[in-house]
Amino acid sequence: MPAHMISKATDGMNLYVHPRIAEYSASKGGGSRHLLVNSGTERIVIKIKCSNNDLYRVSPVYSFLNPGRALRLYIVRDPGPAKVDKLIVIYMSSACKNPREAFATSSEDVIGAGDGVTSTSNGSGERRKKVLIALVAHDLSHRMIVASLLTK
């Protein structure tokens, strides 16, 4: 696994996320699949938050992920305006039996998280970590995007 895609943790919680950028046609919409792998030593609980729930559907929203196991995250975008949105994968270790219960103890808002892996502590002392997936919707061809990047 590429080192930049794994959270650098000493607490036994590491999450590999690939890819970290998803591209969609703004006018047609589309879908993407992302791989989440728990490369740590603890079972983690995951919650997904999106900056634009009007255009995006995500499955699953809540889940457990045991050490060494993988999970497919599915994202579907409806047609709409071209823009960049973000999806935050929030994760932490938890002894809860239901993944929703693990996140019910705090009303912490994480949509403003940075573009890397960050961590916070909620009111109950649990360490929450976050990983960003950039959601890019445009109607430019890939050649136009590459050409614009090369001319800068």
PDB file of C-alpha atoms in Angstrom, residues 4-144:
ATOM      1  CA  HIS A   4       0.584   8.407   1.649  1.00  0.00           C
ATOM      2  CA  MET A   5      -2.766   6.574   1.624  1.00  0.00           C
ATOM      3  CA  ILE A   6      -2.436   5.101   5.103  1.00  0.00           C
ATOM      4  CA  SER A   7      -2.932   7.136   8.225  1.00  0.00           C
ATOM      5  CA  LYS A   8       0.285   7.184  10.218  1.00  0.00           C
ATOM      6  CA  ALA A   9      -0.897   5.946  13.589  1.00  0.00           C
ATOM      7  CA  THR A  10       0.637   4.342  16.624  1.00  0.00           C
ATOM      8  CA  ASP A  11      -2.727   3.533  18.232  1.00  0.00           C
ATOM      9  CA  GLY A  12      -3.514   0.489  16.055  1.00  0.00           C
ATOM     10  CA  MET A  13      -5.914   2.314  13.715  1.00  0.00           C
ATOM     11  CA  ASN A  14      -4.785   2.578  10.081  1.00  0.00           C
ATOM     12  CA  LEU A  15      -7.106   2.982   7.113  1.00  0.00           C
ATOM     13  CA  TYR A  16      -6.100   2.657   3.461  1.00  0.00           C
ATOM     14  CA  VAL A  17      -8.406   4.519   1.049  1.00  0.00           C
ATOM     15  CA  HIS A  18      -8.116   4.226  -2.742  1.00  0.00           C
ATOM     16  CA  PRO A  19      -8.751   6.190  -4.861  1.00  0.00           C
ATOM     17  CA  ARG A  20      -8.811   9.490  -2.975  1.00  0.00           C
ATOM     18  CA  ILE A  21     -10.215  11.436  -5.963  1.00  0.00           C
ATOM     19  CA  ALA A  22     -13.402  10.594  -7.898  1.00  0.00           C
ATOM     20  CA  GLU A  23     -14.343  12.237 -11.208  1.00  0.00           C
ATOM     21  CA  TYR A  24     -17.856  12.409 -12.635  1.00  0.00           C
ATOM     22  CA  SER A  25     -19.597  13.957 -15.621  1.00  0.00           C
ATOM     23  CA  ALA A  26     -21.510  16.948 -14.277  1.00  0.00           C
ATOM     24  CA  SER A  27     -24.227  16.717 -16.944  1.00  0.00           C
ATOM     25  CA  LYS A  28     -24.630  12.909 -16.891  1.00  0.00           C
ATOM     26  CA  GLY A  29     -23.686  11.978 -13.332  1.00  0.00           C
ATOM     27  CA  GLY A  30     -21.957   8.686 -12.693  1.00  0.00           C
ATOM     28  CA  GLY A  31     -20.585   6.343 -10.090  1.00  0.00           C
ATOM     29  CA  SER A  32     -17.325   5.328  -8.475  1.00  0.00           C
ATOM     30  CA  ARG A  33     -16.021   2.542  -6.256  1.00  0.00           C
ATOM     31  CA  HIS A  34     -13.460   3.035  -3.517  1.00  0.00           C
ATOM     32  CA  LEU A  35     -11.542   0.474  -1.495  1.00  0.00           C
ATOM     33  CA  LEU A  36     -11.259   0.888   2.275  1.00  0.00           C
ATOM     34  CA  VAL A  37      -8.809  -1.463   4.021  1.00  0.00           C
ATOM     35  CA  ASN A  38      -8.250  -1.657   7.760  1.00  0.00           C
ATOM     36  CA  SER A  39      -4.484  -2.135   7.888  1.00  0.00           C
ATOM     37  CA  GLY A  40      -4.379  -1.644  11.648  1.00  0.00           C
ATOM     38  CA  THR A  41      -4.704  -4.026  14.564  1.00  0.00           C
ATOM     39  CA  GLU A  42      -8.092  -2.887  15.929  1.00  0.00           C
ATOM     40  CA  ARG A  43     -11.639  -3.248  14.646  1.00  0.00           C
ATOM     41  CA  ILE A  44     -12.856   0.149  13.489  1.00  0.00           C
ATOM     42  CA  VAL A  45     -16.258   1.676  12.922  1.00  0.00           C
ATOM     43  CA  ILE A  46     -16.750   3.909   9.871  1.00  0.00           C
ATOM     44  CA  LYS A  47     -19.153   6.746   9.094  1.00  0.00           C
ATOM     45  CA  ILE A  48     -19.346   8.581   5.756  1.00  0.00           C
ATOM     46  CA  LYS A  49     -20.285  12.280   5.510  1.00  0.00           C
ATOM     47  CA  CYS A  50     -20.705  14.221   2.280  1.00  0.00           C
ATOM     48  CA  SER A  51     -20.731  17.971   1.649  1.00  0.00           C
ATOM     49  CA  ASN A  52     -23.578  17.623  -0.904  1.00  0.00           C
ATOM     50  CA  ASN A  53     -26.267  15.069  -0.093  1.00  0.00           C
ATOM     51  CA  ASP A  54     -28.530  16.472  -2.834  1.00  0.00           C
ATOM     52  CA  LEU A  55     -26.259  15.183  -5.631  1.00  0.00           C
ATOM     53  CA  TYR A  56     -24.467  12.213  -4.028  1.00  0.00           C
ATOM     54  CA  ARG A  57     -25.595   8.843  -2.664  1.00  0.00           C
ATOM     55  CA  VAL A  58     -23.158   6.724  -0.665  1.00  0.00           C
ATOM     56  CA  SER A  59     -23.288   3.083   0.398  1.00  0.00           C
ATOM     57  CA  PRO A  60     -22.591   2.035   3.078  1.00  0.00           C
ATOM     58  CA  VAL A  61     -22.896   5.098   5.312  1.00  0.00           C
ATOM     59  CA  TYR A  62     -22.024   3.188   8.517  1.00  0.00           C
ATOM     60  CA  SER A  63     -19.973   0.004   8.817  1.00  0.00           C
ATOM     61  CA  PHE A  64     -17.532  -1.996  10.913  1.00  0.00           C
ATOM     62  CA  LEU A  65     -14.183  -3.046   9.460  1.00  0.00           C
ATOM     63  CA  ASN A  66     -12.093  -5.761  11.112  1.00  0.00           C
ATOM     64  CA  PRO A  67      -8.263  -5.747  10.962  1.00  0.00           C
ATOM     65  CA  GLY A  68      -6.949  -6.889   7.585  1.00  0.00           C
ATOM     66  CA  ARG A  69     -10.393  -6.727   5.982  1.00  0.00           C
ATOM     67  CA  ALA A  70     -11.586  -4.617   3.041  1.00  0.00           C
ATOM     68  CA  LEU A  71     -14.816  -2.786   2.267  1.00  0.00           C
ATOM     69  CA  ARG A  72     -16.109  -1.379  -1.033  1.00  0.00           C
ATOM     70  CA  LEU A  73     -17.539   2.131  -0.818  1.00  0.00           C
ATOM     71  CA  TYR A  74     -19.965   3.032  -3.622  1.00  0.00           C
ATOM     72  CA  ILE A  75     -20.643   6.651  -4.576  1.00  0.00           C
ATOM     73  CA  VAL A  76     -23.295   7.697  -7.104  1.00  0.00           C
ATOM     74  CA  ARG A  77     -23.610  11.276  -8.404  1.00  0.00           C
ATOM     75  CA  ASP A  78     -26.778  12.617 -10.015  1.00  0.00           C
ATOM     76  CA  PRO A  79     -26.562  15.134 -12.897  1.00  0.00           C
ATOM     77  CA  GLY A  80     -26.041  18.686 -11.673  1.00  0.00           C
ATOM     78  CA  PRO A  81     -23.723  21.679 -11.795  1.00  0.00           C
ATOM     79  CA  ALA A  82     -19.979  21.207 -12.264  1.00  0.00           C
ATOM     80  CA  LYS A  83     -18.256  21.625  -8.909  1.00  0.00           C
ATOM     81  CA  VAL A  84     -15.935  20.043  -6.390  1.00  0.00           C
ATOM     82  CA  ASP A  85     -17.439  18.435  -3.298  1.00  0.00           C
ATOM     83  CA  LYS A  86     -15.914  16.352  -0.548  1.00  0.00           C
ATOM     84  CA  LEU A  87     -16.628  13.113   1.186  1.00  0.00           C
ATOM     85  CA  ILE A  88     -15.187  12.452   4.632  1.00  0.00           C
ATOM     86  CA  VAL A  89     -14.498   8.926   5.901  1.00  0.00           C
ATOM     87  CA  ILE A  90     -14.620   9.145   9.709  1.00  0.00           C
ATOM     88  CA  TYR A  91     -13.321   6.159  11.656  1.00  0.00           C
ATOM     89  CA  MET A  92     -12.463   5.105  15.210  1.00  0.00           C
ATOM     90  CA  SER A  93     -12.231   2.017  17.359  1.00  0.00           C
ATOM     91  CA  SER A  94     -15.430   1.177  19.219  1.00  0.00           C
ATOM     92  CA  ALA A  95     -16.906  -1.576  21.364  1.00  0.00           C
ATOM     93  CA  CYS A  96     -20.461  -0.763  20.214  1.00  0.00           C
ATOM     94  CA  LYS A  97     -22.536  -3.503  18.582  1.00  0.00           C
ATOM     95  CA  ASN A  98     -24.186  -1.081  16.123  1.00  0.00           C
ATOM     96  CA  PRO A  99     -22.047   1.305  14.023  1.00  0.00           C
ATOM     97  CA  ARG A 100     -24.636   4.124  14.319  1.00  0.00           C
ATOM     98  CA  GLU A 101     -24.456   3.941  18.117  1.00  0.00           C
ATOM     99  CA  ALA A 102     -20.703   4.526  18.043  1.00  0.00           C
ATOM    100  CA  PHE A 103     -21.203   7.942  16.448  1.00  0.00           C
ATOM    101  CA  ALA A 104     -24.328   8.923  18.404  1.00  0.00           C
ATOM    102  CA  THR A 105     -22.297  10.085  21.427  1.00  0.00           C
ATOM    103  CA  SER A 106     -21.077  13.292  19.798  1.00  0.00           C
ATOM    104  CA  SER A 107     -22.447  15.925  17.428  1.00  0.00           C
ATOM    105  CA  GLU A 108     -18.992  16.779  16.093  1.00  0.00           C
ATOM    106  CA  ASP A 109     -19.105  18.309  12.586  1.00  0.00           C
ATOM    107  CA  VAL A 110     -16.206  17.134  10.424  1.00  0.00           C
ATOM    108  CA  ILE A 111     -17.105  18.397   6.945  1.00  0.00           C
ATOM    109  CA  GLY A 112     -14.558  21.186   7.320  1.00  0.00           C
ATOM    110  CA  ALA A 113     -11.698  18.691   7.670  1.00  0.00           C
ATOM    111  CA  GLY A 114      -8.483  19.237   5.741  1.00  0.00           C
ATOM    112  CA  ASP A 115      -7.378  17.241   2.728  1.00  0.00           C
ATOM    113  CA  GLY A 116      -5.250  14.728   4.576  1.00  0.00           C
ATOM    114  CA  VAL A 117      -5.737  12.381   7.472  1.00  0.00           C
ATOM    115  CA  THR A 118      -6.655  14.230  10.632  1.00  0.00           C
ATOM    116  CA  SER A 119      -7.748  13.154  14.075  1.00  0.00           C
ATOM    117  CA  THR A 120      -9.861  14.660  16.826  1.00  0.00           C
ATOM    118  CA  SER A 121     -11.188  13.568  20.177  1.00  0.00           C
ATOM    119  CA  ASN A 122     -14.907  13.706  20.872  1.00  0.00           C
ATOM    120  CA  GLY A 123     -16.500  14.364  24.248  1.00  0.00           C
ATOM    121  CA  SER A 124     -16.279  10.710  25.309  1.00  0.00           C
ATOM    122  CA  GLY A 125     -12.504  10.561  24.752  1.00  0.00           C
ATOM    123  CA  GLU A 126     -12.599   8.391  21.616  1.00  0.00           C
ATOM    124  CA  ARG A 127     -10.062   9.255  18.912  1.00  0.00           C
ATOM    125  CA  ARG A 128     -11.781   9.938  15.613  1.00  0.00           C
ATOM    126  CA  LYS A 129      -9.754  10.010  12.427  1.00  0.00           C
ATOM    127  CA  LYS A 130     -10.825  11.394   9.078  1.00  0.00           C
ATOM    128  CA  VAL A 131      -9.792  10.854   5.465  1.00  0.00           C
ATOM    129  CA  LEU A 132     -10.948  13.052   2.590  1.00  0.00           C
ATOM    130  CA  ILE A 133     -12.133  11.835  -0.823  1.00  0.00           C
ATOM    131  CA  ALA A 134     -12.398  14.673  -3.372  1.00  0.00           C
ATOM    132  CA  LEU A 135     -15.504  14.506  -5.581  1.00  0.00           C
ATOM    133  CA  VAL A 136     -14.882  16.363  -8.859  1.00  0.00           C
ATOM    134  CA  ALA A 137     -17.720  16.889 -11.352  1.00  0.00           C
ATOM    135  CA  HIS A 138     -16.912  18.458 -14.722  1.00  0.00           C
ATOM    136  CA  ASP A 139     -17.735  18.133 -18.399  1.00  0.00           C
ATOM    137  CA  LEU A 140     -14.209  18.534 -19.750  1.00  0.00           C
ATOM    138  CA  SER A 141     -12.604  15.698 -21.628  1.00  0.00           C
ATOM    139  CA  HIS A 142      -9.587  14.063 -20.007  1.00  0.00           C
ATOM    140  CA  ARG A 143      -7.379  15.418 -22.781  1.00  0.00           C
ATOM    141  CA  MET A 144      -8.467  18.971 -21.977  1.00  0.00           C
TER     142      MET A 144
END
